[in-house]
mmCIF file of C-alpha atoms in Angstrom:
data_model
loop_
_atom_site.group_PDB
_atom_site.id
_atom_site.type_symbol
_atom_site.label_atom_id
_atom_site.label_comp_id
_atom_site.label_asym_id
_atom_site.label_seq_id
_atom_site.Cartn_x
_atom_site.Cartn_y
_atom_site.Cartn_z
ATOM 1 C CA UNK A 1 21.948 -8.747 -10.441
ATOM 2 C CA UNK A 2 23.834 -10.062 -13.312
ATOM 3 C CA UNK A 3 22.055 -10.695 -16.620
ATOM 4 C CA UNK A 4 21.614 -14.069 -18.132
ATOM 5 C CA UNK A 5 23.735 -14.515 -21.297
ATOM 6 C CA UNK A 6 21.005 -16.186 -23.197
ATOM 7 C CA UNK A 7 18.472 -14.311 -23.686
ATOM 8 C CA UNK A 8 14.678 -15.853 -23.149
ATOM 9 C CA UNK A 9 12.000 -15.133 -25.995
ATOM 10 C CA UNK A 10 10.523 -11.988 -24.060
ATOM 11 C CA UNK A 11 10.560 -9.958 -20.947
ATOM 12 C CA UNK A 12 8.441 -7.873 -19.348
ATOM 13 C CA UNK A 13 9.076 -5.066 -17.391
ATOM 14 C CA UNK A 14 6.917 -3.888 -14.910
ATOM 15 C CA UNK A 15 6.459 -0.923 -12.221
ATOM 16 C CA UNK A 16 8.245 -1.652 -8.790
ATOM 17 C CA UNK A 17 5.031 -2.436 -6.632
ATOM 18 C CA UNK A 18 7.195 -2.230 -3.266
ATOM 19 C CA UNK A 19 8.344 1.504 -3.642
ATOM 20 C CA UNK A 20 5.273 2.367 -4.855
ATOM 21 C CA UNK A 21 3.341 0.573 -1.594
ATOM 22 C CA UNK A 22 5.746 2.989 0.451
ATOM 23 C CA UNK A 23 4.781 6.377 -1.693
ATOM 24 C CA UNK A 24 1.321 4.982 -0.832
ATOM 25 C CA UNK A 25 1.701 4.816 2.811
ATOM 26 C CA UNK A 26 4.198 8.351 2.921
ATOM 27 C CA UNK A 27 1.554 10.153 0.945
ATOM 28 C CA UNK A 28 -1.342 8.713 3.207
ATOM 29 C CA UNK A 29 0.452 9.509 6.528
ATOM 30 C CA UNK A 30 0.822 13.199 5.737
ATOM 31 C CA UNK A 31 -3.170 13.453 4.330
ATOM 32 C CA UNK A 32 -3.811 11.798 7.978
ATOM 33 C CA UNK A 33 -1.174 13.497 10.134
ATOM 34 C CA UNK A 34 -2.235 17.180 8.389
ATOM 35 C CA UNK A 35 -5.846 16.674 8.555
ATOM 36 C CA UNK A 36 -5.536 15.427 12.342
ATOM 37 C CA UNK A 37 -3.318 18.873 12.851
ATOM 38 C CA UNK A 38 -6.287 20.853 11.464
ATOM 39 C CA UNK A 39 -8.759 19.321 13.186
ATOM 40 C CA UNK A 40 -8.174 17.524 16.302
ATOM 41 C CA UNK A 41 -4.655 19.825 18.055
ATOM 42 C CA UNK A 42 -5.395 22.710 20.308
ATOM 43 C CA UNK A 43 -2.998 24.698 18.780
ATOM 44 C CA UNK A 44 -5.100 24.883 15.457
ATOM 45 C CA UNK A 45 -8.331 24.244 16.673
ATOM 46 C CA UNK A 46 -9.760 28.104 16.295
ATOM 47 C CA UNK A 47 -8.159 28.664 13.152
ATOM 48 C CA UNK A 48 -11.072 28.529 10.802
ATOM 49 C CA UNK A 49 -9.179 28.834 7.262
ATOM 50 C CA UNK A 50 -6.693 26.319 8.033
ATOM 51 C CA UNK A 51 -9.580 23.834 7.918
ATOM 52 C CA UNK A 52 -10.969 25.175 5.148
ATOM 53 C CA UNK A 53 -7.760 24.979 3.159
ATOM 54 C CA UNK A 54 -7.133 21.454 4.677
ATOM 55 C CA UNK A 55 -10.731 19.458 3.250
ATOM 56 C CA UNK A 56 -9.918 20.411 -0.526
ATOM 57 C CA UNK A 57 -5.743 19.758 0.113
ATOM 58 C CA UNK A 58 -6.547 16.639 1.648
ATOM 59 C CA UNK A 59 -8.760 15.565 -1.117
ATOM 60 C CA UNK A 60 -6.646 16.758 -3.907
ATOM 61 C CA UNK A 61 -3.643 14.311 -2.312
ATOM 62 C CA UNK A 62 -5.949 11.017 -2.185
ATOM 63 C CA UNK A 63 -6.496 11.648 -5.861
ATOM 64 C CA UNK A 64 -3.337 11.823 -6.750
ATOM 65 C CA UNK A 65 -2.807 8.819 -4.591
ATOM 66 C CA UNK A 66 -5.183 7.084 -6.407
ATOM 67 C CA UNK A 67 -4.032 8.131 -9.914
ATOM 68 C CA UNK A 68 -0.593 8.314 -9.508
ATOM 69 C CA UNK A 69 -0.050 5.238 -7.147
ATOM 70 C CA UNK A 70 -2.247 3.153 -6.274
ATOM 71 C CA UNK A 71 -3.951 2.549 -9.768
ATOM 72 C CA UNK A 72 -0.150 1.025 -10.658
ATOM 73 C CA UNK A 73 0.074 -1.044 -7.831
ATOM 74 C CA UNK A 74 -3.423 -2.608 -8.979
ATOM 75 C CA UNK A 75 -1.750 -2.375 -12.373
ATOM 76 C CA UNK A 76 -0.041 -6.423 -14.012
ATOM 77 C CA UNK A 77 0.134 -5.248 -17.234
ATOM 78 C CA UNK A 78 3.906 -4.489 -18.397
ATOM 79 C CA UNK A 79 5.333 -0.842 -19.000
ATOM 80 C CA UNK A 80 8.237 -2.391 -21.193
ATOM 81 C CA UNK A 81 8.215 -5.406 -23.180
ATOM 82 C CA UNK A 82 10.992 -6.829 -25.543
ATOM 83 C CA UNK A 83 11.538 -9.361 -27.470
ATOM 84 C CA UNK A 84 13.489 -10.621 -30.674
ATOM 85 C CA UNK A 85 11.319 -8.670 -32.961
ATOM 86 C CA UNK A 86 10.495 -5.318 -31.215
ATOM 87 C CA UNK A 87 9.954 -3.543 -28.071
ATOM 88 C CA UNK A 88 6.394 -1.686 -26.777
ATOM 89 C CA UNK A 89 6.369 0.738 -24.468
ATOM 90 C CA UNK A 90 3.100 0.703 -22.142
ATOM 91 C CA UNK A 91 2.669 4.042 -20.330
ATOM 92 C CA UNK A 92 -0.728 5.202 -18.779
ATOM 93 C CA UNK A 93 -2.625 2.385 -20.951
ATOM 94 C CA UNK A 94 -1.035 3.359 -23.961
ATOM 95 C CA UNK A 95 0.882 1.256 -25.621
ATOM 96 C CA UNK A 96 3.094 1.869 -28.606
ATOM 97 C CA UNK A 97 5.043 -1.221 -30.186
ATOM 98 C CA UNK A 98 7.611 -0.276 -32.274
ATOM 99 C CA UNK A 99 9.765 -3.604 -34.184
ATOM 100 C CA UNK A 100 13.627 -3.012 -33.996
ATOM 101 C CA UNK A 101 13.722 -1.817 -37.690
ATOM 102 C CA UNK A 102 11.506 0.856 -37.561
ATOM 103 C CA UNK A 103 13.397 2.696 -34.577
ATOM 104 C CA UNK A 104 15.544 5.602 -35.845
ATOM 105 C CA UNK A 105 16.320 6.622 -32.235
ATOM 106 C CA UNK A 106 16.524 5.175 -29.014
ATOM 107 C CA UNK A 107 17.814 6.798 -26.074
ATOM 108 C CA UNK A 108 18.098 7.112 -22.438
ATOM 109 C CA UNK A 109 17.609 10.733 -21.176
ATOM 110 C CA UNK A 110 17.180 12.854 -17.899
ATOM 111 C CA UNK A 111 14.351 14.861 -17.692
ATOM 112 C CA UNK A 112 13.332 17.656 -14.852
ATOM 113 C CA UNK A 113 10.563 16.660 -12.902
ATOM 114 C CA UNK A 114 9.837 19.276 -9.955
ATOM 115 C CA UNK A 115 12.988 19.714 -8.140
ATOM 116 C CA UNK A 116 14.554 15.637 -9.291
ATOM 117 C CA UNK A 117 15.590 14.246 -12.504
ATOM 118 C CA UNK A 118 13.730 11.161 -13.911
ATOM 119 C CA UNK A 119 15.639 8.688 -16.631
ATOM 120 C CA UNK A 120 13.484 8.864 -19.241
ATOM 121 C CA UNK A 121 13.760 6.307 -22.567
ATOM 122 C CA UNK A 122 12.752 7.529 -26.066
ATOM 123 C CA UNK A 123 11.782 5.694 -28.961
ATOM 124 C CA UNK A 124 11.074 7.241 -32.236
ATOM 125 C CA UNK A 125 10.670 6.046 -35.656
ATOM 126 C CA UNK A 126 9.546 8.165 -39.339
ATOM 127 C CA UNK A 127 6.257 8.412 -38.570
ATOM 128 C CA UNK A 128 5.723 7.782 -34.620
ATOM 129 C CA UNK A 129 7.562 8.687 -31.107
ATOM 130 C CA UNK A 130 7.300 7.583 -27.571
ATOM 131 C CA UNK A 131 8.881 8.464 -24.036
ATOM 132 C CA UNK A 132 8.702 5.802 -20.763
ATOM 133 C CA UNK A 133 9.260 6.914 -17.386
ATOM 134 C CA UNK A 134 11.708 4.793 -15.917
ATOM 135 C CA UNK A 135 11.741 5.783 -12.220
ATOM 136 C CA UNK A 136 9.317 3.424 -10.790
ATOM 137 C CA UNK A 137 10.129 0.433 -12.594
ATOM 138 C CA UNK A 138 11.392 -3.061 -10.982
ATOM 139 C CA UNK A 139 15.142 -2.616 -12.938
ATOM 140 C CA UNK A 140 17.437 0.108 -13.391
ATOM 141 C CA UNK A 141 17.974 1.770 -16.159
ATOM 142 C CA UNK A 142 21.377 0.041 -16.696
ATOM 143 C CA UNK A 143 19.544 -3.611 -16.751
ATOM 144 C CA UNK A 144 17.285 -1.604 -18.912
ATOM 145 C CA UNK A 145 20.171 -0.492 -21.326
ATOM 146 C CA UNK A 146 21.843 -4.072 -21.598
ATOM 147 C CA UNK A 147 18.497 -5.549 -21.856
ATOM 148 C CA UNK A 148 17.782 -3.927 -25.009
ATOM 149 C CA UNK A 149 20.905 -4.051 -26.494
ATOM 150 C CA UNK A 150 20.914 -8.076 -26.041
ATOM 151 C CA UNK A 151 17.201 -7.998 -27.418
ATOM 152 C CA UNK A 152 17.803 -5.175 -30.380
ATOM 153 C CA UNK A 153 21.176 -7.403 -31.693
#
């Protein structure tokens, strides 16, 4: 998608509601398709601790679903915004708005998450710092990178 050339007094950037709708429906396919295994198969049907093992597992996963997922999906508000005059970052209800002159560093980073790498942006100024998943969001981290260099000058 190419980037407009003039830039417009502010943009939001929000989380990517379609690949999070399909994390929603993986994650809820194997809490159904493990707790169906456990309880309705003949081939696990006498095998007492697998059901035990499977109420709490299964429950663990839908709140994870909930916080993890489905609470962004529900989510409008913006993870970044920028605009002439500074950028906030909005993680987890938090936000942090930092203007372009305070920032002493800015930078895009990997960071190890389980067994995958997550791009990672990192704002810090004298007195403050603050990190932004960028995984889930609706651009990539490139748009992201030309985005704020327009927007920073």
């Amino acid at each position: 998608i190419p980037l407009q050339t003039k830039t417009m007094e502010k943009i939001e950037i929000k989380y990517n509601k379609k690949r999070l709708v399909l994390g929603i429906i993986i994650m809820m396919s194997l809490v159904i398709g493990v707790t169906y295994m456990a309880f309705f198969t003949k081939t696990f049907a006498t095998n007492y601790i697998l059901k035990i093992v499977t109420v709490p597992l299964s429950l663990f996963m839908l709140y994870g679903i909930y916080t993890q997922l489905f609470r962004k999906v529900l989510d409008n508000n913006s993870v970044i915004t920028l605009t002439k005059t500074h950028i906030e970052i909005n993680e987890d209800g938090n936000p942090l708005t930092f203007s372009w002159s305070e920032i002493k560093d800015l930078r895009f980073e990997k960071e190890q998450s389980g067994k995958s790498e997550v791009d990672i942006l990192l704002i810090g100024s004298d007195t403050r710092s603050g990190k932004v998943n960028l995984s889930a969001l609706e651009k990539s981290v490139d748009d992201i990178r030309s985005l704020i260099k327009s927007y920073r000058g």
